Amino acid sequence: MPPPPPSAMRPPAALVDHAALPVRLLVTDCPSDATLLDDYLPLLRSHRVSVLVRLCDPTAYNPAPLLAVGVRVVDSLSFEDGTVPPDAVVSGFRDLLDEVSAATAAAAATAAGDATGDDPRATVALHCVSGIGRAPVLAVVALVDAGLDALDAVELVRSVRRGALNRRQLEWATGRAPGGGLRPRKARAWRPKWGAVGGGGGGSSRASTASTATATSAASTSTPQKPSLLGLFKKR
C-alpha cells in the first residue's frame, strides 16, 4: 500500500480560542494551488477568517483567490523554519492583532442593533509549512499577551495542535532560552474586550477540544494543576 499523501499525515486545522483573546486564531498547514479553492478557502470561510498570516515562502501558492473574496494576506511576518520569531516579528504580530481587534470592535459597535448572539471577534489564520512550529508559537504569544501564563498558553495550543513547538521554541516561549525569551508587552494598545482571565492576568486555562470535519477548537476553564516544563518536553 502506498504511503498517504503528505497532507493526510498533517494534523487538521486548529482553532485556538480563549475568552481573553481579542481575536480567534486558526492554525493550519500550508495549502497549495491545487487545494486552495476546494479545501482551504472553504475552511477560511467557515471560520470567518478576515486576515491570513503566511509565515513561510510566499511563492508556495498564488493568494489571488483569497484576495478576491476579501481575505487580507500578510507576508511581512515570516521567519526561518524551526526558529523563534525575532523581536520585529513579535512586534508586528502584536500590532496586527491590535489593528484587527480595533476594527472588529468598531464594526460590532456599529452593528449593535443587529446583534445575533454570534461571537463578534474576527478570526486570524496563520500557517507556516506544517503548522506545528512558527504558526503555533505566535499563537502562544497572543495568549500570553492576553494574560495567560506561558505554560498554560503552550498547553492550550498543544491541546489542539499536537506536536506544536520544538524545544527551542518552547524554551523561548516560557522564558527559559539562553539569552532570554518572549518579552511581555511594555504597553498594551488593547485590553481584553470579550472576557477576562481569572486571577488578575496570570490565570490558568483548560483546553476542551471539539472536533469537526475541518478544525479543532479549544475553550478555556480552570485547571487543577499547572503543566510542568519537563512534561511539555516529553510531549514532543
XYZ file of C-alpha atoms in Angstrom:
236
model
C 0.000 0.000 0.000
C 1.478 3.375 -0.960
C 2.068 5.923 1.817
C -0.614 8.565 2.317
C -0.036 11.977 0.763
C 1.803 14.472 2.997
C -1.411 16.415 3.723
C -3.020 13.284 5.161
C -0.240 12.956 7.737
C -0.582 16.527 8.985
C -2.915 17.484 11.821
C -6.232 19.138 10.982
C -6.682 22.876 11.269
C -6.820 24.014 14.886
C -8.877 26.869 16.279
C -7.041 28.420 19.234
C -9.584 30.303 21.302
C -9.799 31.822 24.774
C -12.215 34.327 26.269
C -9.389 36.829 26.808
C -8.136 36.779 23.214
C -9.134 39.802 21.121
C -9.389 37.540 18.063
C -9.630 33.836 17.371
C -6.576 32.170 15.816
C -6.835 29.427 13.198
C -3.581 27.472 12.836
C -3.163 25.441 9.653
C -0.518 23.944 7.432
C 0.375 25.490 4.095
C -2.098 24.968 1.262
C -1.128 24.577 -2.363
C -2.573 25.942 -5.578
C -4.258 22.552 -6.025
C -6.039 22.667 -2.648
C -6.627 26.400 -2.318
C -10.086 26.671 -3.908
C -11.644 23.333 -2.985
C -10.265 22.872 0.532
C -8.537 25.907 2.016
C -10.888 28.700 1.004
C -13.982 26.885 2.359
C -12.071 26.320 5.622
C -11.316 30.028 5.950
C -14.913 30.927 5.118
C -16.298 28.505 7.720
C -14.308 30.327 10.412
C -14.977 33.823 9.051
C -11.272 34.491 8.535
C -10.546 38.102 7.638
C -6.728 38.027 7.750
C -4.249 35.308 6.801
C -0.640 35.455 8.041
C 1.777 33.479 5.862
C 4.960 32.613 7.744
C 6.675 30.603 5.014
C 7.751 31.136 1.414
C 5.084 33.352 -0.201
C 5.659 31.631 -3.540
C 4.124 28.391 -2.206
C 0.790 29.336 -3.780
C -0.935 32.227 -5.508
C -3.057 34.204 -2.981
C -5.217 35.837 -5.678
C -8.315 33.675 -4.940
C -8.144 34.708 -1.281
C -7.680 38.381 -2.068
C -10.621 38.212 -4.470
C -13.002 37.278 -1.637
C -11.667 39.880 0.775
C -9.150 37.894 2.807
C -6.149 40.070 3.624
C -2.867 38.172 3.174
C 0.102 39.275 5.318
C 3.577 38.182 4.190
C 5.678 40.576 6.273
C 5.935 38.412 9.416
C 7.773 35.368 8.067
C 10.849 33.988 9.814
C 13.113 30.966 9.475
C 11.663 27.490 9.949
C 12.438 25.897 13.328
C 13.482 29.172 14.931
C 11.827 31.687 17.237
C 10.307 34.934 15.981
C 12.610 37.980 16.052
C 11.509 40.977 18.101
C 10.398 42.783 14.939
C 8.079 39.902 14.010
C 6.597 39.718 17.514
C 6.020 43.473 17.496
C 4.459 43.359 14.032
C 2.183 40.473 15.020
C 1.021 42.330 18.113
C 0.323 45.423 16.035
C -1.676 43.337 13.565
C -3.865 41.849 16.301
C -4.373 45.322 17.770
C -5.474 46.570 14.353
C -7.839 43.678 13.664
C -9.280 43.832 17.184
C -9.921 47.579 16.968
C -11.592 47.258 13.572
C -13.772 44.400 14.800
C -14.806 46.298 17.931
C -15.758 49.320 15.830
C -17.800 47.178 13.451
C -19.514 45.419 16.365
C -20.433 48.767 17.918
C -21.901 49.977 14.628
C -23.983 46.817 14.261
C -25.040 46.687 17.933
C -28.694 46.959 16.995
C -28.476 43.882 14.774
C -26.822 41.577 17.276
C -27.377 37.888 16.535
C -25.604 36.357 19.513
C -22.666 35.211 17.395
C -19.121 35.784 18.640
C -18.239 39.204 17.198
C -14.494 38.609 17.149
C -12.615 38.228 13.892
C -10.560 35.146 13.088
C -6.927 35.462 12.025
C -5.460 32.423 10.262
C -1.763 31.577 10.490
C 0.226 28.997 8.627
C 3.845 28.019 8.167
C 4.692 24.820 6.243
C 3.390 22.068 8.526
C 1.651 24.297 11.065
C 3.464 22.933 14.113
C 6.255 25.474 14.664
C 6.124 29.079 13.582
C 2.334 29.475 13.498
C 1.696 27.898 16.929
C 4.484 29.886 18.577
C 2.798 33.122 17.501
C -0.477 31.781 18.896
C 1.321 31.358 22.226
C 2.494 34.984 22.008
C -1.120 36.127 21.638
C -2.279 34.029 24.580
C 0.495 35.303 26.845
C -0.328 38.869 25.838
C -3.954 38.136 26.745
C -2.905 37.275 30.295
C -2.253 33.531 30.311
C 0.769 32.033 31.984
C 3.244 30.854 29.339
C 2.993 27.183 30.305
C -0.800 27.340 30.209
C -0.621 29.013 26.805
C 1.629 26.263 25.425
C -0.616 23.580 26.893
C -3.707 25.132 25.324
C -2.087 25.349 21.882
C -0.764 21.796 22.104
C -4.187 20.501 23.136
C -5.494 21.406 19.683
C -2.271 21.224 17.651
C -0.468 18.047 18.585
C 3.310 18.268 18.405
C 3.338 22.070 18.281
C 6.562 23.907 19.203
C 10.016 22.342 19.172
C 12.314 22.515 22.195
C 13.899 25.790 21.167
C 10.512 27.435 20.658
C 9.208 26.050 23.938
C 12.175 27.387 25.903
C 11.793 30.772 24.243
C 8.051 30.978 24.891
C 8.464 30.086 28.561
C 11.413 32.420 29.172
C 13.970 29.669 29.654
C 16.005 30.181 26.491
C 19.669 31.167 26.811
C 19.850 34.912 26.414
C 16.163 35.404 27.210
C 12.825 34.558 25.710
C 9.457 36.076 24.961
C 9.294 39.594 26.362
C 5.996 40.859 27.801
C 4.373 43.844 26.178
C 5.563 47.123 27.669
C 2.375 48.913 26.721
C -0.798 47.256 25.510
C -2.844 49.073 22.929
C -5.839 46.829 23.624
C -7.395 45.245 26.659
C -9.453 42.062 26.558
C -12.910 43.115 25.427
C -14.630 39.759 25.121
C -13.807 38.254 28.524
C -11.131 38.133 31.183
C -8.613 35.736 32.657
C -9.276 34.942 36.297
C -6.737 35.789 38.941
C -5.553 39.101 37.520
C -3.692 38.086 34.376
C -1.696 35.036 35.488
C -4.708 32.775 35.335
C -4.762 29.162 34.275
C -6.769 27.571 31.494
C -8.035 24.221 30.357
C -8.490 23.420 26.697
C -11.556 21.424 25.744
C -11.322 20.045 22.241
C -14.244 19.941 19.830
C -13.537 18.112 16.590
C -15.234 18.998 13.323
C -14.611 17.946 9.743
C -12.190 20.806 9.248
C -10.929 22.098 12.547
C -10.319 21.512 16.230
C -11.069 24.222 18.766
C -10.039 24.936 22.365
C -12.079 26.686 25.033
C -10.903 27.884 28.421
C -11.697 26.987 32.010
C -9.571 26.268 35.072
C -7.004 23.510 35.536
C -6.275 21.982 38.906
C -2.561 21.742 38.224
C -0.151 23.705 36.041
C 1.802 21.616 33.495
C 5.496 21.253 34.146
C 8.094 22.269 31.597
C 9.555 18.748 31.725
C 6.127 17.352 30.930
C 5.809 19.611 27.910
C 9.180 18.456 26.613
C 8.063 14.839 26.925
C 5.100 15.569 24.671
C 7.369 16.232 21.722
